[in-house]
Amino acid sequence: TVFADGKADEALIAQLKERSGEVDKKVTLAVTDILENVKANGDKAVLEYIEKNYRKEISVNELASIMNVSTTYFANSFKKAFHISPKQYILNKRLTESQQLLLETDMSVKEIAYLVGFENENYFSEFFAQKTGVSALKYRKRAFPKNRDCIL
């Protein structure tokens, strides 16, 4: 209420401030929920994209565009969420797939390296040995020793 002298009722001002604060809290919570949902769906979309495309070259810029964010923001957010860089995540995916192929197929190391997305067999061999502690061939041989009676 505004009085004839132009002064507003202080109780009304206090009430309006309180309601304004409640609205701000509700808006803040709604925006936070929306952002978390977008992030969760964005992370899911990025992970699905990596799952479908890990065999080819994937750039961080490409992944950032899926979430409609800058490359720097995406890389930092990804590392914060998954505790590794997007590139390392892709390399780990390739490693896991190569391990599975070594155990389940009789493909050569070279064939596997190219199939899972490594453009250089030597880099694949070095990376595999660094991550597993053994060469790809030794990894396969340890899983299937010659004296073991099994059907491959």
mmCIF file of C-alpha atoms in Angstrom:
data_model
loop_
_atom_site.group_PDB
_atom_site.id
_atom_site.type_symbol
_atom_site.label_atom_id
_atom_site.label_comp_id
_atom_site.label_asym_id
_atom_site.label_seq_id
_atom_site.Cartn_x
_atom_site.Cartn_y
_atom_site.Cartn_z
ATOM 1 C CA THR A 1 0.000 0.000 0.000
ATOM 2 C CA VAL A 2 1.317 3.435 -0.896
ATOM 3 C CA PHE A 3 0.266 6.268 1.326
ATOM 4 C CA ALA A 4 -0.513 9.809 0.247
ATOM 5 C CA ASP A 5 2.977 10.922 1.204
ATOM 6 C CA GLY A 6 4.430 8.349 -1.290
ATOM 7 C CA LYS A 7 5.777 5.929 1.309
ATOM 8 C CA ALA A 8 5.028 2.239 0.872
ATOM 9 C CA ASP A 9 3.806 0.017 3.660
ATOM 10 C CA GLU A 10 6.906 -1.648 5.109
ATOM 11 C CA ALA A 11 5.031 -4.868 5.840
ATOM 12 C CA LEU A 12 4.023 -5.084 2.175
ATOM 13 C CA ILE A 13 7.627 -4.523 1.072
ATOM 14 C CA ALA A 14 8.818 -7.261 3.415
ATOM 15 C CA GLN A 15 6.124 -9.607 2.080
ATOM 16 C CA LEU A 16 7.070 -8.869 -1.530
ATOM 17 C CA LYS A 17 10.751 -9.469 -0.771
ATOM 18 C CA GLU A 18 9.913 -12.804 0.865
ATOM 19 C CA ARG A 19 7.813 -13.907 -2.112
ATOM 20 C CA SER A 20 10.540 -12.751 -4.462
ATOM 21 C CA GLY A 21 13.052 -14.882 -2.560
ATOM 22 C CA GLU A 22 10.747 -17.898 -2.796
ATOM 23 C CA VAL A 23 10.364 -17.367 -6.541
ATOM 24 C CA ASP A 24 14.137 -17.000 -6.919
ATOM 25 C CA LYS A 25 14.655 -20.273 -5.027
ATOM 26 C CA LYS A 26 12.073 -22.077 -7.177
ATOM 27 C CA VAL A 27 13.579 -20.689 -10.389
ATOM 28 C CA THR A 28 17.074 -21.613 -9.229
ATOM 29 C CA LEU A 29 15.965 -25.155 -8.379
ATOM 30 C CA ALA A 30 14.145 -25.515 -11.698
ATOM 31 C CA VAL A 31 17.139 -24.276 -13.679
ATOM 32 C CA THR A 32 19.448 -26.577 -11.704
ATOM 33 C CA ASP A 33 17.174 -29.555 -12.420
ATOM 34 C CA ILE A 34 17.082 -28.691 -16.111
ATOM 35 C CA LEU A 35 20.868 -28.303 -16.300
ATOM 36 C CA GLU A 36 21.448 -31.599 -14.473
ATOM 37 C CA ASN A 37 19.017 -33.351 -16.803
ATOM 38 C CA VAL A 38 20.687 -31.852 -19.878
ATOM 39 C CA LYS A 39 24.103 -32.837 -18.529
ATOM 40 C CA ALA A 40 23.009 -36.395 -17.757
ATOM 41 C CA ASN A 41 21.397 -36.761 -21.179
ATOM 42 C CA GLY A 42 24.374 -35.074 -22.811
ATOM 43 C CA ASP A 43 26.811 -37.436 -21.068
ATOM 44 C CA LYS A 44 24.648 -40.346 -22.162
ATOM 45 C CA ALA A 45 24.574 -39.097 -25.755
ATOM 46 C CA VAL A 46 28.355 -38.627 -25.758
ATOM 47 C CA LEU A 47 28.988 -42.095 -24.316
ATOM 48 C CA GLU A 48 26.600 -43.659 -26.822
ATOM 49 C CA TYR A 49 28.376 -41.797 -29.625
ATOM 50 C CA ILE A 50 31.770 -43.072 -28.436
ATOM 51 C CA GLU A 51 30.373 -46.617 -28.159
ATOM 52 C CA LYS A 52 29.153 -46.502 -31.765
ATOM 53 C CA ASN A 53 32.167 -44.694 -33.233
ATOM 54 C CA TYR A 54 35.265 -45.588 -31.186
ATOM 55 C CA ARG A 55 36.758 -47.402 -34.187
ATOM 56 C CA LYS A 56 37.198 -44.162 -36.085
ATOM 57 C CA GLU A 57 38.939 -40.922 -35.185
ATOM 58 C CA ILE A 58 36.808 -38.893 -32.761
ATOM 59 C CA SER A 59 37.784 -35.346 -31.894
ATOM 60 C CA VAL A 60 36.980 -33.570 -28.649
ATOM 61 C CA ASN A 61 35.391 -30.857 -30.776
ATOM 62 C CA GLU A 62 33.047 -33.455 -32.260
ATOM 63 C CA LEU A 63 32.029 -34.636 -28.783
ATOM 64 C CA ALA A 64 31.570 -31.074 -27.520
ATOM 65 C CA SER A 65 29.223 -30.338 -30.411
ATOM 66 C CA ILE A 66 26.946 -33.167 -29.269
ATOM 67 C CA MET A 67 26.392 -31.249 -26.032
ATOM 68 C CA ASN A 68 26.446 -27.829 -27.717
ATOM 69 C CA VAL A 69 29.266 -26.550 -25.525
ATOM 70 C CA SER A 70 32.781 -25.305 -26.155
ATOM 71 C CA THR A 71 35.603 -27.787 -26.538
ATOM 72 C CA THR A 72 37.346 -26.512 -23.408
ATOM 73 C CA TYR A 73 34.190 -26.642 -21.306
ATOM 74 C CA PHE A 74 33.399 -30.142 -22.572
ATOM 75 C CA ALA A 75 36.903 -31.486 -21.915
ATOM 76 C CA ASN A 76 36.943 -30.056 -18.388
ATOM 77 C CA SER A 77 33.426 -31.296 -17.609
ATOM 78 C CA PHE A 78 34.183 -34.766 -18.978
ATOM 79 C CA LYS A 79 37.347 -35.058 -16.938
ATOM 80 C CA LYS A 80 35.533 -33.892 -13.820
ATOM 81 C CA ALA A 81 32.724 -36.417 -14.353
ATOM 82 C CA PHE A 82 34.801 -39.440 -15.417
ATOM 83 C CA HIS A 83 38.223 -38.638 -13.915
ATOM 84 C CA ILE A 84 39.961 -39.128 -17.293
ATOM 85 C CA SER A 85 40.148 -37.114 -20.478
ATOM 86 C CA PRO A 86 37.788 -37.882 -23.373
ATOM 87 C CA LYS A 87 40.741 -39.073 -25.459
ATOM 88 C CA GLN A 88 41.890 -41.433 -22.690
ATOM 89 C CA TYR A 89 38.339 -42.744 -22.344
ATOM 90 C CA ILE A 90 38.291 -43.583 -26.062
ATOM 91 C CA LEU A 91 41.717 -45.245 -25.857
ATOM 92 C CA ASN A 92 40.552 -47.327 -22.887
ATOM 93 C CA LYS A 93 37.466 -48.379 -24.854
ATOM 94 C CA ARG A 94 39.721 -49.468 -27.722
ATOM 95 C CA LEU A 95 41.957 -51.359 -25.314
ATOM 96 C CA THR A 96 39.025 -53.222 -23.770
ATOM 97 C CA GLU A 97 37.724 -54.170 -27.200
ATOM 98 C CA SER A 98 41.165 -55.315 -28.339
ATOM 99 C CA GLN A 99 41.508 -57.522 -25.258
ATOM 100 C CA GLN A 100 38.170 -59.122 -26.022
ATOM 101 C CA LEU A 101 39.129 -59.714 -29.669
ATOM 102 C CA LEU A 102 42.464 -61.232 -28.663
ATOM 103 C CA LEU A 103 40.614 -63.744 -26.505
ATOM 104 C CA GLU A 104 37.687 -64.458 -28.789
ATOM 105 C CA THR A 105 39.183 -64.441 -32.282
ATOM 106 C CA ASP A 106 42.238 -65.643 -34.126
ATOM 107 C CA MET A 107 42.728 -62.255 -35.805
ATOM 108 C CA SER A 108 46.290 -60.964 -35.950
ATOM 109 C CA VAL A 109 47.408 -58.179 -33.641
ATOM 110 C CA LYS A 110 47.686 -55.908 -36.668
ATOM 111 C CA GLU A 111 44.104 -56.646 -37.737
ATOM 112 C CA ILE A 112 42.824 -56.024 -34.230
ATOM 113 C CA ALA A 113 44.761 -52.786 -33.901
ATOM 114 C CA TYR A 114 43.195 -51.366 -37.050
ATOM 115 C CA LEU A 115 39.750 -52.781 -36.303
ATOM 116 C CA VAL A 116 39.491 -51.051 -32.913
ATOM 117 C CA GLY A 117 40.652 -47.707 -34.272
ATOM 118 C CA PHE A 118 44.422 -47.516 -33.925
ATOM 119 C CA GLU A 119 45.977 -46.125 -37.085
ATOM 120 C CA ASN A 120 49.419 -47.421 -36.190
ATOM 121 C CA GLU A 121 50.153 -51.008 -35.169
ATOM 122 C CA ASN A 122 53.337 -50.026 -33.330
ATOM 123 C CA TYR A 123 51.498 -47.408 -31.273
ATOM 124 C CA PHE A 124 48.827 -49.992 -30.456
ATOM 125 C CA SER A 125 51.461 -52.518 -29.350
ATOM 126 C CA GLU A 126 53.218 -49.969 -27.133
ATOM 127 C CA PHE A 127 49.943 -48.719 -25.669
ATOM 128 C CA PHE A 128 48.696 -52.265 -25.026
ATOM 129 C CA ALA A 129 51.920 -53.299 -23.295
ATOM 130 C CA GLN A 130 52.012 -50.111 -21.217
ATOM 131 C CA LYS A 131 48.432 -50.570 -20.001
ATOM 132 C CA THR A 132 48.417 -54.348 -19.459
ATOM 133 C CA GLY A 133 52.053 -55.047 -18.636
ATOM 134 C CA VAL A 134 52.383 -57.604 -21.443
ATOM 135 C CA SER A 135 52.393 -57.591 -25.222
ATOM 136 C CA ALA A 136 49.177 -58.406 -27.063
ATOM 137 C CA LEU A 137 50.565 -61.776 -28.137
ATOM 138 C CA LYS A 138 51.599 -62.680 -24.592
ATOM 139 C CA TYR A 139 48.171 -61.589 -23.379
ATOM 140 C CA ARG A 140 46.569 -64.051 -25.794
ATOM 141 C CA LYS A 141 49.062 -66.831 -24.988
ATOM 142 C CA ARG A 142 48.546 -66.434 -21.234
ATOM 143 C CA ALA A 143 44.828 -66.841 -21.707
ATOM 144 C CA PHE A 144 45.240 -69.921 -23.907
ATOM 145 C CA PRO A 145 48.414 -71.830 -23.011
ATOM 146 C CA LYS A 146 49.382 -74.598 -25.468
ATOM 147 C CA ASN A 147 48.948 -77.397 -22.948
ATOM 148 C CA ARG A 148 45.401 -76.366 -22.138
ATOM 149 C CA ASP A 149 42.705 -78.583 -23.626
ATOM 150 C CA CYS A 150 40.159 -76.227 -25.055
ATOM 151 C CA ILE A 151 38.344 -75.464 -28.232
ATOM 152 C CA LEU A 152 38.855 -71.949 -29.510
#
